[in-house]
Structure formats: structure tokens, C-alpha cells
CSV table of C-alpha atoms and ligand atoms in Angstrom, one decimal:
chain,number,residue,atom,x,y,z
A,1,UNK,CA,227.2,192.2,15.5
A,2,UNK,CA,224.2,190.0,14.6
A,3,UNK,CA,222.2,191.2,11.6
A,4,UNK,CA,219.0,193.0,12.7
A,5,UNK,CA,216.1,190.5,12.2
A,6,UNK,CA,213.2,191.2,9.9
A,7,UNK,CA,210.5,193.4,11.5
A,8,UNK,CA,212.9,194.8,14.0
A,9,UNK,CA,214.6,198.3,14.3
A,10,UNK,CA,218.1,198.6,15.7
A,11,UNK,CA,218.0,201.8,17.8
A,12,UNK,CA,220.9,203.7,19.2
A,13,UNK,CA,220.6,204.7,22.8
A,14,UNK,CA,220.9,208.5,23.0
A,15,UNK,CA,220.2,209.3,26.7
A,16,UNK,CA,220.0,207.5,30.0
A,17,UNK,CA,218.8,208.5,33.5
A,18,UNK,CA,219.0,206.2,36.5
A,19,UNK,CA,216.3,207.4,38.9
A,20,UNK,CA,216.8,204.9,41.7
A,21,UNK,CA,218.4,201.5,42.0
A,22,UNK,CA,215.1,200.1,40.7
A,23,UNK,CA,214.1,202.6,38.0
A,24,UNK,CA,215.7,204.0,34.9
A,25,UNK,CA,214.8,206.0,31.8
A,26,UNK,CA,216.3,205.7,28.4
A,27,UNK,CA,215.8,207.5,25.1
A,28,UNK,CA,216.6,206.2,21.6
A,29,UNK,CA,216.6,207.8,18.2
A,30,UNK,CA,213.3,207.4,16.3
A,31,UNK,CA,213.3,205.7,12.8
A,32,UNK,CA,211.5,208.0,10.3
A,33,UNK,CA,209.0,205.3,9.3
A,34,UNK,CA,208.1,204.3,12.9
A,35,UNK,CA,204.5,205.4,13.7
A,36,UNK,CA,202.5,204.7,16.8
A,37,UNK,CA,199.6,206.1,18.8
A,38,UNK,CA,200.4,207.8,22.2
A,39,UNK,CA,200.0,205.3,24.9
A,40,UNK,CA,200.9,202.2,22.9
A,41,UNK,CA,203.6,199.6,23.7
A,42,UNK,CA,206.3,197.8,21.7
A,43,UNK,CA,208.5,194.7,22.3
A,44,UNK,CA,212.1,195.6,23.3
A,45,UNK,CA,215.1,193.3,23.3
A,46,UNK,CA,218.9,193.2,23.1
A,47,UNK,CA,221.0,191.6,20.4
A,48,UNK,CA,222.1,188.0,21.2
A,49,UNK,CA,225.7,188.8,21.6
A,50,UNK,CA,224.9,191.4,24.3
A,51,UNK,CA,222.8,188.9,26.2
A,52,UNK,CA,225.7,186.4,26.0
A,53,UNK,CA,228.3,188.9,27.0
A,54,UNK,CA,226.2,189.6,30.2
A,55,UNK,CA,226.4,185.9,31.1
A,56,UNK,CA,223.1,184.7,29.5
A,57,UNK,CA,222.3,182.6,26.4
A,58,UNK,CA,223.0,184.1,23.0
A,59,UNK,CA,219.3,184.7,22.6
A,60,UNK,CA,217.2,187.9,22.4
A,61,UNK,CA,214.6,188.0,25.2
A,62,UNK,CA,211.6,190.3,24.3
A,63,UNK,CA,209.6,192.3,26.8
A,64,UNK,CA,206.7,194.7,26.3
A,65,UNK,CA,207.6,198.3,27.0
A,66,UNK,CA,205.2,201.2,26.9
A,67,UNK,CA,206.5,204.1,24.8
A,68,UNK,CA,206.9,207.0,27.2
A,69,UNK,CA,207.2,209.8,24.6
A,70,UNK,CA,204.3,211.2,22.6
A,71,UNK,CA,203.7,210.3,19.0
A,72,UNK,CA,205.0,213.6,17.7
A,73,UNK,CA,208.5,213.5,19.3
A,74,UNK,CA,211.6,212.8,17.3
A,75,UNK,CA,213.0,210.3,19.7
A,76,UNK,CA,211.5,207.3,21.6
A,77,UNK,CA,211.5,207.2,25.4
A,78,UNK,CA,211.2,204.2,27.7
A,79,UNK,CA,210.9,204.0,31.5
A,80,UNK,CA,212.0,200.7,33.0
A,81,UNK,CA,212.2,198.8,36.2
A,82,UNK,CA,215.4,196.9,37.0
A,83,UNK,CA,214.7,193.4,38.2
A,84,UNK,CA,218.0,192.0,39.7
A,85,UNK,CA,217.3,188.6,38.2
A,86,UNK,CA,215.1,189.7,35.4
A,87,UNK,CA,216.4,188.1,32.2
A,88,UNK,CA,216.1,191.3,30.1
A,89,UNK,CA,216.0,194.2,32.6
A,90,UNK,CA,219.1,193.1,34.5
A,91,UNK,CA,221.1,193.4,31.3
A,92,UNK,CA,219.2,196.4,29.9
A,93,UNK,CA,219.9,198.3,33.1
A,94,UNK,CA,223.6,198.2,32.1
A,95,UNK,CA,223.3,199.8,28.7
A,96,UNK,CA,225.2,203.0,27.8
A,97,UNK,CA,224.6,205.7,25.3
A,98,UNK,CA,225.6,204.6,21.8
A,99,UNK,CA,224.6,201.0,22.5
A,100,UNK,CA,222.0,199.3,20.4
A,101,UNK,CA,218.5,198.2,21.6
A,102,UNK,CA,216.2,196.2,19.4
A,103,UNK,CA,212.6,197.2,19.0
A,104,UNK,CA,209.9,195.2,17.1
A,105,UNK,CA,208.3,197.4,14.5
A,106,UNK,CA,204.6,196.9,15.4
A,107,UNK,CA,203.2,198.9,18.3
A,108,UNK,CA,199.9,198.0,20.0
A,109,UNK,CA,197.9,198.6,23.1
A,110,UNK,CA,194.6,199.8,24.7
A,111,UNK,CA,195.7,202.9,26.6
A,112,UNK,CA,194.9,205.0,23.6
A,113,UNK,CA,192.3,207.7,22.9
A,114,UNK,CA,190.6,205.5,20.3
A,115,UNK,CA,189.5,203.1,23.0
A,116,UNK,CA,187.7,205.7,25.0
A,117,UNK,CA,184.4,207.4,24.2
A,118,UNK,CA,184.4,211.2,24.6
A,119,UNK,CA,184.3,212.6,28.2
A,120,UNK,CA,185.3,215.7,30.2
A,121,UNK,CA,187.7,214.4,32.8
A,122,UNK,CA,190.5,211.9,32.1
A,123,UNK,CA,192.0,210.0,35.0
A,124,UNK,CA,195.4,208.3,34.4
A,125,UNK,CA,195.8,205.9,37.3
A,126,UNK,CA,199.3,204.3,37.6
A,127,UNK,CA,201.7,202.7,40.1
A,128,UNK,CA,205.5,202.4,39.6
A,129,UNK,CA,206.6,202.2,36.0
A,130,UNK,CA,202.9,202.2,35.0
A,131,UNK,CA,203.3,205.9,34.5
A,132,UNK,CA,205.2,205.3,31.2
A,133,UNK,CA,202.2,205.2,28.8
A,134,UNK,CA,200.9,208.3,30.5
A,135,UNK,CA,204.2,210.1,30.0
A,136,UNK,CA,203.2,209.8,26.4
A,137,UNK,CA,199.5,210.7,26.8
A,138,UNK,CA,200.0,213.8,28.9
A,139,UNK,CA,202.4,215.3,26.2
A,140,UNK,CA,200.0,214.6,23.4
A,141,UNK,CA,198.0,217.7,22.3
A,142,UNK,CA,195.1,215.4,21.4
A,143,UNK,CA,194.6,214.7,25.1
A,144,UNK,CA,193.8,218.4,25.7
A,145,UNK,CA,191.6,218.7,22.7
A,146,UNK,CA,189.5,215.8,24.0
A,147,UNK,CA,189.4,216.5,27.7
A,148,UNK,CA,188.8,219.6,29.9
A,149,UNK,CA,190.9,218.2,32.8
A,150,UNK,CA,193.5,215.5,33.0
A,151,UNK,CA,194.5,213.9,36.3
A,152,UNK,CA,197.7,211.9,36.6
A,153,UNK,CA,197.4,209.8,39.8
A,154,UNK,CA,200.6,208.0,40.6
A,155,UNK,CA,201.4,205.8,43.6
A,156,UNK,CA,204.9,204.4,44.3
A,157,UNK,CA,206.7,202.8,47.3
A,158,UNK,CA,209.1,205.7,47.9
A,159,UNK,CA,209.3,209.5,47.2
A,160,UNK,CA,212.3,209.1,44.9
A,161,UNK,CA,210.2,206.8,42.6
A,162,UNK,CA,207.8,209.6,41.9
A,163,UNK,CA,210.5,211.8,40.5
A,164,UNK,CA,209.9,210.9,36.8
A,165,UNK,CA,206.3,212.2,37.2
A,166,UNK,CA,207.5,215.5,38.7
A,167,UNK,CA,210.0,215.8,35.9
A,168,UNK,CA,207.3,215.3,33.3
A,169,UNK,CA,205.0,218.0,34.8
A,170,UNK,CA,208.0,220.4,35.0
A,171,UNK,CA,209.0,219.7,31.4
A,172,UNK,CA,205.5,220.4,30.2
A,173,UNK,CA,205.4,223.7,32.2
A,174,UNK,CA,208.7,224.8,30.6
A,175,UNK,CA,207.8,223.7,27.1
A,176,UNK,CA,207.0,226.7,24.9
A,177,UNK,CA,204.2,225.1,22.8
A,178,UNK,CA,202.9,222.3,25.2
A,179,UNK,CA,202.6,224.7,28.2
A,180,UNK,CA,200.2,226.8,26.1
A,181,UNK,CA,198.1,223.8,25.0
A,182,UNK,CA,198.0,222.2,28.5
A,183,UNK,CA,197.4,225.4,30.5
A,184,UNK,CA,195.8,224.5,33.8
A,185,UNK,CA,194.2,221.3,32.5
A,186,UNK,CA,196.8,218.9,33.9
A,187,UNK,CA,196.7,217.9,37.6
A,188,UNK,CA,199.4,215.7,39.2
A,189,UNK,CA,198.5,213.8,42.4
A,190,UNK,CA,201.3,211.6,43.8
A,191,UNK,CA,201.5,209.3,46.8
A,192,UNK,CA,203.9,206.9,48.4
A,193,UNK,CA,203.2,203.9,50.6
A,194,UNK,CA,206.4,202.8,52.3
A,195,UNK,CA,208.0,205.9,53.7
A,196,UNK,CA,206.8,209.2,55.0
A,197,UNK,CA,205.6,211.3,52.1
A,198,UNK,CA,207.5,214.4,51.0
A,199,UNK,CA,204.7,216.8,51.9
A,200,UNK,CA,206.8,219.8,50.9
A,201,UNK,CA,206.4,218.6,47.3
A,202,UNK,CA,202.7,217.7,47.8
A,203,UNK,CA,203.2,213.9,48.0
A,204,UNK,CA,200.4,212.1,49.9
A,205,UNK,CA,200.5,209.1,52.1
A,206,UNK,CA,199.0,205.7,51.0
A,207,UNK,CA,197.6,204.0,48.0
A,208,UNK,CA,195.5,206.0,45.5
A,209,UNK,CA,192.8,203.3,45.7
A,210,UNK,CA,192.3,204.1,49.5
A,211,UNK,CA,192.1,207.8,48.7
A,212,UNK,CA,189.4,207.0,46.0
A,213,UNK,CA,187.4,204.7,48.4
A,214,UNK,CA,187.4,207.2,51.2
A,215,UNK,CA,186.6,210.1,48.8
A,216,UNK,CA,189.7,212.0,50.0
A,217,UNK,CA,191.1,212.1,46.5
A,218,UNK,CA,188.0,213.7,44.9
A,219,UNK,CA,187.6,216.1,47.8
A,220,UNK,CA,191.1,217.3,47.3
A,221,UNK,CA,190.7,217.6,43.5
A,222,UNK,CA,187.5,219.5,44.1
A,223,UNK,CA,185.3,217.2,42.0
A,224,UNK,CA,182.7,214.5,42.6
A,225,UNK,CA,183.4,210.8,42.4
A,226,UNK,CA,183.8,208.8,39.2
A,227,UNK,CA,180.7,208.9,37.1
A,228,UNK,CA,180.0,207.5,33.6
A,229,UNK,CA,178.8,210.8,32.1
A,230,UNK,CA,182.0,212.9,32.6
A,231,UNK,CA,184.8,210.6,33.6
A,232,UNK,CA,187.1,208.4,31.5
A,233,UNK,CA,189.9,206.4,33.1
A,234,UNK,CA,193.1,204.7,31.9
A,235,UNK,CA,194.8,202.3,34.3
A,236,UNK,CA,198.3,200.9,34.3
A,237,UNK,CA,200.0,199.0,37.1
A,238,UNK,CA,200.4,195.6,38.8
A,239,UNK,CA,197.7,192.9,38.4
A,240,UNK,CA,196.3,193.6,41.9
A,241,UNK,CA,196.2,197.4,41.2
A,242,UNK,CA,194.4,196.8,37.9
A,243,UNK,CA,191.8,194.6,39.6
A,244,UNK,CA,191.2,197.2,42.4
A,245,UNK,CA,191.0,200.1,40.0
A,246,UNK,CA,188.7,198.2,37.6
A,247,UNK,CA,186.4,197.5,40.5
A,248,UNK,CA,186.3,201.1,41.5
A,249,UNK,CA,185.5,202.1,37.9
A,250,UNK,CA,182.8,199.5,37.7
A,251,UNK,CA,181.4,200.6,41.1
A,252,UNK,CA,181.2,204.1,39.6
A,253,UNK,CA,179.2,202.8,36.7
A,254,UNK,CA,181.9,202.9,34.0
A,255,UNK,CA,182.2,200.3,31.3
A,256,UNK,CA,185.5,198.9,30.1
A,257,UNK,CA,186.5,199.7,26.5
A,258,UNK,CA,188.9,198.4,23.9
A,259,UNK,CA,190.1,199.4,20.4
A,260,UNK,CA,187.3,197.4,18.9
A,261,UNK,CA,184.6,198.7,21.3
A,262,UNK,CA,185.5,202.1,22.9
A,263,UNK,CA,184.3,202.5,26.5
A,264,UNK,CA,184.7,204.6,29.6
A,265,UNK,CA,187.8,203.0,31.1
A,266,UNK,CA,190.7,201.0,29.7
A,267,UNK,CA,193.4,198.8,31.4
A,268,UNK,CA,196.9,197.7,30.6
A,269,UNK,CA,199.4,195.8,32.8
A,270,UNK,CA,202.6,197.6,33.7
A,271,UNK,CA,205.1,195.3,32.1
A,272,UNK,CA,208.1,193.9,34.0
A,273,UNK,CA,210.7,191.2,33.6
B,1,LIG,P1,202.1,199.1,48.8
B,1,LIG,O1,203.5,199.5,49.2
B,1,LIG,O2,201.0,199.3,49.8
B,1,LIG,O3,202.1,197.6,48.3
B,1,LIG,P2,205.3,197.8,43.3
B,1,LIG,O4,206.6,198.5,43.3
B,1,LIG,O5,205.2,196.6,44.2
B,1,LIG,O6,204.8,197.5,41.9
B,1,LIG,O7,204.2,198.8,43.9
B,1,LIG,C1,204.1,200.1,43.5
B,1,LIG,C2,203.1,200.8,44.3
B,1,LIG,O8,201.8,200.3,44.0
B,1,LIG,C3,203.3,200.7,45.8
B,1,LIG,O9,203.2,201.9,46.4
B,1,LIG,C4,202.2,199.7,46.2
B,1,LIG,O10,201.7,200.0,47.5
B,1,LIG,C5,201.1,200.1,45.2
B,1,LIG,N1,200.1,199.1,45.1
B,1,LIG,C6,200.3,197.7,45.1
B,1,LIG,N2,199.2,197.1,44.9
B,1,LIG,C7,198.2,198.0,44.8
B,1,LIG,C8,196.8,198.0,44.6
B,1,LIG,N3,196.1,196.8,44.6
B,1,LIG,N4,196.1,199.1,44.6
B,1,LIG,C9,196.8,200.3,44.6
B,1,LIG,N5,198.1,200.4,44.8
B,1,LIG,C10,198.8,199.3,44.9
């Protein structure tokens, strides 16, 4: 096995869950010294010999992955897409428990509390694997210290792709400490676009952006539209989705923030490859 490069952790895969033929979850051990802020991402890769054994070049390909577990957890979670010809994800999708995944030591990102000014309502808008950073944020007690209400708004192509979000909400409800902290502050709104929604589970039809434009989303949540006094937004999805959601935030009078200059909404691309 190649020696682990400087600035990289070699992590052992502890758990795997394949949600659909396009989506999977994996969990690794967490090195004691590894610190990050909930919502940040890291670079993930596989040792060169693993890439070579899968038919590629003996070279690590690095991709950005949001950390899907909160900062206090003893393990590190990731939620990934499988791109059939994706140089990393096609190989990563074949990992097994006990295998080694490489992770660069330095986390970064803008979907963090530090990049938002205080507010009352936090909207977490995501499509597909864009829910990963919010899997971290919604399990971080700081989120509920800072906000009165937290809305996870998730759109996927199919019902089955929404399962991870449902699992997270259930996990929180069953968690002895978190369930107390979260109470009724967390609201999960899910929709799918390419098949009939599973209405029995409360899944809606169509893109979140359409439900925001029409006002149907706010009506259902029993709140007014986005406004700069009370609402803060984090957005994670495809480039198109980011653009559309950014426009909706700006139309509502919200100003984009960053780590250097906190604002009323923040954006990060859902990484693929
Ligand atoms: P749609 O099926 O109408 O394209 P993907 O798997 O391609 O990343 O898409 C994930 C989900 O994001 C799909 O449900 C897709 O809807 C939706 N989506 C794609 N573009 C946008 C956008 N600009 N605004 C909101 N949702 C979007």
C-alpha cells in the first residue's frame, strides 16, 4: 500500500449504504485531531493502487465532498453520487467496509454559521446530494441555538432519492439528546420531479423553486415569503439550481454572505465527478 501523503488522512470505511443505483452513503472513522465546522467540505480520494486496480491510472483523483455528519460526531459521513464514467465516484462506489479512503486534512466552505448574520428562520435549499452539508447542519445544536425554525427543502428526481433526508429526520427524532434540542424547530419539505410523488409520505410534485415562486411553499409552511429581517438561506445544488435560488433570495432582498463578510444567504455547489 502506498504511503499516505503529507497532509492526508487514511480513513477506514466503517459503514456503507447504497440508496439507489445513483446514490450512496459511507461513514469512516474520525481522526482525533480532525476538526471542522458543520457544513464544510474536504477533498476525498483513493490510494493510487486502488485506482489502478479499477482500471485507471495509478493516480489519486481528488474530489470535493461535503461532510454529512455534524462536528461533534465521532465518525465522518459522506453522501455521494455515482457517476458511471466519473473518474473517482465510479471507483468509490465499489468500496467495502474496511477499505481505505484518503481525505485531505484541511476542511473549508461557506455553508457555515459563521457566514450568516443572525436571523430567525433558516432555509436549507438543496437538490440531489446537495443535502449532504445540511445533514451536518441539522444535527448541530448550534443551529437550534441560532434559529427558531429550520426548513430543509429538498428536491430530487425520484422518491427513492429523498430517502436519506427522511432517514436523517427520523434519526434526529429518535436521538435522545438531539430530539430534545431540536423539538419542533425542524421542518422537512421534500419534492420529486420525474415521477409521481409519494404523497403518503408527504412528498410534493415539482421543483422547490416553482413552489417558492408560486408561494405554495410558504403557504404550506404557514409563513410569509423570504425577507431580509428574519430569513437566512443556505443553498447547495447544481449550477442552475444555485442560480435560480440566488435570484429568488435576491428578489426577496437578501444579500449574499461569505466567511469574510457574513450575509443573509450563502451558496455552495453540490460536488460531483
Ligand atoms: P428536474 O427533474 O426538473 O430537472 P439532478 O439529479 O439533475 O442534479 O437534479 C436533481 C433535482 O434538481 C431534480 O429534481 C431536478 O429537477 C432539480 N433541478 C434541476 N435544476 C433545478 C433548478 N434550476 N432549480 C430547482 N431544481 C432544479
